[in-house]
Amino acid sequence: DGGITQSPKYLFRKEGQNVTLSCEQNLNHDAMYWYRQDPGQGLRLIYYSQIVNDFQKGDIAEGYSVSREKKESFPLTVTSAQKNPTAFYLCASNNLGDYEQYFGPGTRLTVT
Amino acid sequence: DQQVKQNSPSLSVQEGRISILNCDYTNSMFDYFLWYKKYPAEGPTFLISISSIKDKNEDGRFTVFLNKSAKHLSLHIVPSQPGDSAVYFCAALGLQGAQKLVFGQGTRLTINP
């Protein structure tokens, strides 16, 4: 059945290392999004992509990079330039023209 | 600048009573509003939405009210059930330009037996 998968569920890294979070969807959605959630805060948009090979910065893109080589995949790289990388990362997708976004289960990244 | 605000971080309600979650926004360009429900360590799930041309939308136990002049929306859950205990996020969307959701900080709802 269709859905969004994010792996792994929990990820631990040492400070100074880049890490890539996976997001795959088989819903045939055009658009994909990456959000970050911190305690007591709402979801903040990192990057989004409305079409293959194109993506735009969200509100907090500094220290992150993405690629969209395939429609179903939108990996997020957290680079060593990200000052506070420890957070819960959520991937979402939808079709252009649809307002609801569908979310994956999330990846909790801990950097020490 | 927080464009969507949920000023109550938490709310506790007795089972069977009404839960009312509030959300305020500042951007008059928002055209569409959504509520999401989130359990710990899971992704949010869509609950209900409302267009700015309406003032009420109902789906089972869930009703969303929109007051455009006050830039305020609320989610009513009645009757409240233990499974409703979760964090609720409101989100807003402008239909012009890039359609990006803007989220509030969330309200943790606890339903007490």
CSV table of C-alpha atoms in Angstrom, one decimal:
chain,number,residue,atom,x,y,z
A,1,ASP,CA,0.0,0.0,0.0
A,2,GLY,CA,1.0,3.6,-0.6
A,3,GLY,CA,2.9,5.8,1.8
A,4,ILE,CA,6.0,7.7,2.8
A,5,THR,CA,8.9,5.9,4.3
A,6,GLN,CA,11.7,7.5,6.2
A,7,SER,CA,14.7,5.6,7.4
A,8,PRO,CA,16.2,5.1,9.9
A,9,LYS,CA,13.8,5.9,12.7
A,10,TYR,CA,16.7,6.9,15.0
A,11,LEU,CA,20.1,8.2,13.9
A,12,PHE,CA,23.1,9.1,15.9
A,13,ARG,CA,26.2,11.0,14.6
A,14,LYS,CA,29.2,12.7,15.9
A,15,GLU,CA,29.6,16.4,15.6
A,16,GLY,CA,31.3,17.4,12.4
A,17,GLN,CA,30.0,14.5,10.3
A,18,ASN,CA,27.5,15.0,7.4
A,19,VAL,CA,24.5,12.7,7.5
A,20,THR,CA,21.8,11.9,4.9
A,21,LEU,CA,18.2,11.2,5.8
A,22,SER,CA,16.1,9.1,3.5
A,23,CYS,CA,12.6,9.9,2.3
A,24,GLU,CA,10.8,7.7,-0.3
A,25,GLN,CA,7.1,7.9,-1.4
A,26,ASN,CA,5.1,5.6,-3.7
A,27,LEU,CA,2.1,7.9,-3.8
A,28,ASN,CA,3.1,9.4,-7.2
A,29,HIS,CA,3.1,12.8,-5.6
A,30,ASP,CA,4.7,15.7,-7.4
A,31,ALA,CA,5.9,17.7,-4.4
A,32,MET,CA,8.0,16.7,-1.5
A,33,TYR,CA,9.0,18.6,1.7
A,34,TRP,CA,11.4,18.5,4.6
A,35,TYR,CA,10.5,19.9,8.0
A,36,ARG,CA,12.2,20.0,11.3
A,37,GLN,CA,10.4,19.8,14.7
A,38,ASP,CA,12.0,21.0,17.9
A,39,PRO,CA,10.4,20.7,21.4
A,40,GLY,CA,7.7,23.3,21.9
A,41,GLN,CA,7.9,24.5,18.4
A,42,GLY,CA,5.9,23.9,15.3
A,43,LEU,CA,7.2,22.3,12.1
A,44,ARG,CA,9.6,24.5,10.2
A,45,LEU,CA,10.2,24.1,6.5
A,46,ILE,CA,13.8,23.3,5.4
A,47,TYR,CA,13.5,22.6,1.7
A,48,TYR,CA,10.8,21.7,-0.8
A,49,SER,CA,10.6,20.4,-4.3
A,50,GLN,CA,7.7,20.6,-6.7
A,51,ILE,CA,9.3,18.8,-9.6
A,52,VAL,CA,12.2,16.5,-10.3
A,53,ASN,CA,15.6,18.2,-10.5
A,54,ASP,CA,14.3,21.4,-8.9
A,55,PHE,CA,14.0,22.4,-5.3
A,56,GLN,CA,13.7,25.6,-3.2
A,57,LYS,CA,14.9,26.7,0.2
A,58,GLY,CA,12.4,26.9,3.0
A,59,ASP,CA,12.6,29.0,6.1
A,60,ILE,CA,15.6,27.3,7.7
A,61,ALA,CA,17.7,25.9,4.8
A,62,GLU,CA,21.1,26.9,6.2
A,63,GLY,CA,23.3,23.9,6.9
A,64,TYR,CA,21.1,21.5,4.9
A,65,SER,CA,21.2,20.3,1.3
A,66,VAL,CA,18.8,18.2,-0.8
A,67,SER,CA,18.5,16.5,-4.2
A,68,ARG,CA,15.5,15.4,-6.3
A,69,GLU,CA,16.8,13.1,-8.9
A,70,LYS,CA,13.8,10.8,-8.9
A,71,LYS,CA,10.1,11.7,-8.3
A,72,GLU,CA,9.8,9.2,-5.4
A,73,SER,CA,12.9,10.2,-3.5
A,74,PHE,CA,14.0,13.4,-1.7
A,75,PRO,CA,17.0,12.8,0.5
A,76,LEU,CA,18.1,15.5,3.0
A,77,THR,CA,21.8,15.9,4.0
A,78,VAL,CA,22.5,17.6,7.3
A,79,THR,CA,25.9,19.1,7.0
A,80,SER,CA,28.5,20.0,9.6
A,81,ALA,CA,27.5,23.6,9.0
A,82,GLN,CA,24.2,23.1,10.7
A,83,LYS,CA,24.6,24.6,14.2
A,84,ASN,CA,21.9,22.7,16.0
A,85,PRO,CA,21.2,19.5,14.0
A,86,THR,CA,19.6,17.4,16.8
A,87,ALA,CA,15.9,17.4,16.0
A,88,PHE,CA,13.0,15.3,14.7
A,89,TYR,CA,13.0,15.5,10.9
A,90,LEU,CA,9.8,15.0,8.9
A,91,CYS,CA,9.3,14.4,5.2
A,92,ALA,CA,6.0,15.1,3.5
A,93,SER,CA,4.5,15.0,0.0
A,94,ASN,CA,1.4,16.0,-1.9
A,95,ASN,CA,0.2,16.6,-5.4
A,96,LEU,CA,0.4,20.1,-6.7
A,97,GLY,CA,-3.0,21.7,-6.2
A,98,ASP,CA,-3.8,19.5,-3.2
A,99,TYR,CA,-3.5,21.4,0.1
A,100,GLU,CA,-3.0,18.6,2.5
A,101,GLN,CA,0.4,17.2,2.9
A,102,TYR,CA,1.0,13.6,3.9
A,103,PHE,CA,3.8,13.0,6.4
A,104,GLY,CA,6.2,10.1,6.9
A,105,PRO,CA,6.9,8.7,10.4
A,106,GLY,CA,10.0,10.9,10.9
A,107,THR,CA,13.7,10.4,11.8
A,108,ARG,CA,15.1,11.5,15.1
A,109,LEU,CA,18.6,12.7,14.6
A,110,THR,CA,20.9,13.1,17.6
A,111,VAL,CA,24.3,14.7,17.1
A,112,THR,CA,26.8,14.6,20.0
B,1,ASP,CA,7.9,36.4,13.3
B,2,GLN,CA,5.3,33.8,14.2
B,3,GLN,CA,2.6,34.0,11.6
B,4,VAL,CA,0.5,31.2,13.1
B,5,LYS,CA,0.2,31.0,16.9
B,6,GLN,CA,-1.3,28.5,19.2
B,7,ASN,CA,-1.0,30.2,22.6
B,8,SER,CA,-2.0,27.3,24.7
B,9,PRO,CA,0.9,24.8,24.9
B,10,SER,CA,-1.4,22.3,26.7
B,11,LEU,CA,-5.0,21.5,27.4
B,12,SER,CA,-6.6,18.9,29.7
B,13,VAL,CA,-10.2,17.8,29.2
B,14,GLN,CA,-12.3,15.2,30.8
B,15,GLU,CA,-13.5,12.3,28.6
B,16,GLY,CA,-16.9,13.0,27.1
B,17,ARG,CA,-16.6,16.7,27.3
B,18,ILE,CA,-15.8,19.2,24.6
B,19,SER,CA,-12.2,20.0,23.7
B,20,ILE,CA,-11.6,23.4,22.1
B,21,LEU,CA,-8.2,24.2,20.6
B,22,ASN,CA,-7.4,27.7,19.4
B,23,CYS,CA,-5.2,29.2,16.7
B,24,ASP,CA,-4.5,32.8,15.7
B,25,TYR,CA,-2.8,34.0,12.5
B,26,THR,CA,-1.5,37.3,11.4
B,27,ASN,CA,-1.2,37.1,7.6
B,28,SER,CA,-4.4,38.1,5.9
B,29,MET,CA,-3.2,36.4,2.7
B,30,PHE,CA,-3.8,32.9,4.2
B,31,ASP,CA,-6.6,31.2,2.3
B,32,TYR,CA,-6.8,27.7,3.7
B,33,PHE,CA,-6.3,26.3,7.1
B,34,LEU,CA,-5.6,22.7,8.3
B,35,TRP,CA,-5.5,20.9,11.5
B,36,TYR,CA,-3.1,18.0,12.1
B,37,LYS,CA,-2.9,15.5,14.9
B,38,LYS,CA,0.5,14.1,16.0
B,39,TYR,CA,1.4,11.3,18.4
B,40,PRO,CA,4.9,11.1,19.9
B,41,ALA,CA,7.6,9.9,17.5
B,42,GLU,CA,5.2,9.7,14.6
B,43,GLY,CA,4.4,12.0,11.7
B,44,PRO,CA,1.4,14.3,11.8
B,45,THR,CA,-1.8,13.1,10.3
B,46,PHE,CA,-4.3,15.3,8.6
B,47,LEU,CA,-7.5,15.9,10.5
B,48,ILE,CA,-9.7,18.6,9.0
B,49,SER,CA,-9.4,21.7,7.0
B,50,ILE,CA,-11.4,24.8,6.1
B,51,SER,CA,-11.3,27.3,3.2
B,52,SER,CA,-11.4,31.0,4.0
B,53,ILE,CA,-14.7,31.3,2.1
B,54,LYS,CA,-16.3,29.2,4.8
B,55,ASP,CA,-16.8,29.8,8.5
B,56,LYS,CA,-17.4,26.2,9.6
B,57,ASN,CA,-16.5,22.7,8.5
B,58,GLU,CA,-17.6,19.6,10.3
B,59,ASP,CA,-16.4,16.0,10.1
B,60,GLY,CA,-17.9,13.6,12.7
B,61,ARG,CA,-16.7,14.6,16.1
B,62,PHE,CA,-14.5,17.4,14.7
B,63,THR,CA,-15.6,20.9,13.8
B,64,VAL,CA,-13.4,23.7,12.7
B,65,PHE,CA,-14.6,27.3,13.0
B,66,LEU,CA,-13.0,30.3,11.2
B,67,ASN,CA,-13.4,33.9,12.1
B,68,LYS,CA,-11.6,35.8,9.4
B,69,SER,CA,-12.2,39.3,10.9
B,70,ALA,CA,-10.5,38.1,14.1
B,71,LYS,CA,-7.9,36.0,12.2
B,72,HIS,CA,-8.8,33.2,14.5
B,73,LEU,CA,-9.8,29.5,14.1
B,74,SER,CA,-10.7,26.8,16.5
B,75,LEU,CA,-11.0,23.1,16.5
B,76,HIS,CA,-13.8,21.5,18.5
B,77,ILE,CA,-13.8,17.9,19.5
B,78,VAL,CA,-17.0,16.5,21.0
B,79,PRO,CA,-17.2,14.1,22.7
B,80,SER,CA,-13.5,13.9,23.6
B,81,GLN,CA,-12.1,10.4,23.8
B,82,PRO,CA,-8.9,9.0,25.3
B,83,GLY,CA,-7.5,8.4,21.8
B,84,ASP,CA,-7.7,12.1,21.1
B,85,SER,CA,-4.8,12.7,23.4
B,86,ALA,CA,-2.1,14.0,21.1
B,87,VAL,CA,-0.4,17.2,20.0
B,88,TYR,CA,-2.6,19.3,17.6
B,89,PHE,CA,-1.1,21.6,15.0
B,90,CYS,CA,-2.9,24.2,13.1
B,91,ALA,CA,-1.4,25.2,9.7
B,92,ALA,CA,-2.2,27.9,7.2
B,93,LEU,CA,-1.6,28.2,3.5
B,94,GLY,CA,-1.6,31.1,1.0
B,95,LEU,CA,-2.9,30.0,-2.4
B,96,GLN,CA,-0.9,32.6,-4.3
B,97,GLY,CA,2.7,31.8,-5.1
B,98,ALA,CA,4.5,28.9,-3.6
B,99,GLN,CA,2.0,27.0,-1.5
B,100,LYS,CA,3.9,26.5,1.7
B,101,LEU,CA,2.2,25.4,4.9
B,102,VAL,CA,3.0,27.6,8.0
B,103,PHE,CA,2.5,25.7,11.3
B,104,GLY,CA,1.7,26.8,14.8
B,105,GLN,CA,3.6,25.6,17.8
B,106,GLY,CA,1.1,22.9,18.7
B,107,THR,CA,-1.2,22.3,21.7
B,108,ARG,CA,-0.8,19.1,23.7
B,109,LEU,CA,-4.3,17.8,24.4
B,110,THR,CA,-4.8,15.3,27.3
B,111,ILE,CA,-8.1,13.5,27.8
B,112,ASN,CA,-8.6,12.4,31.3
B,113,PRO,CA,-10.8,9.4,32.1
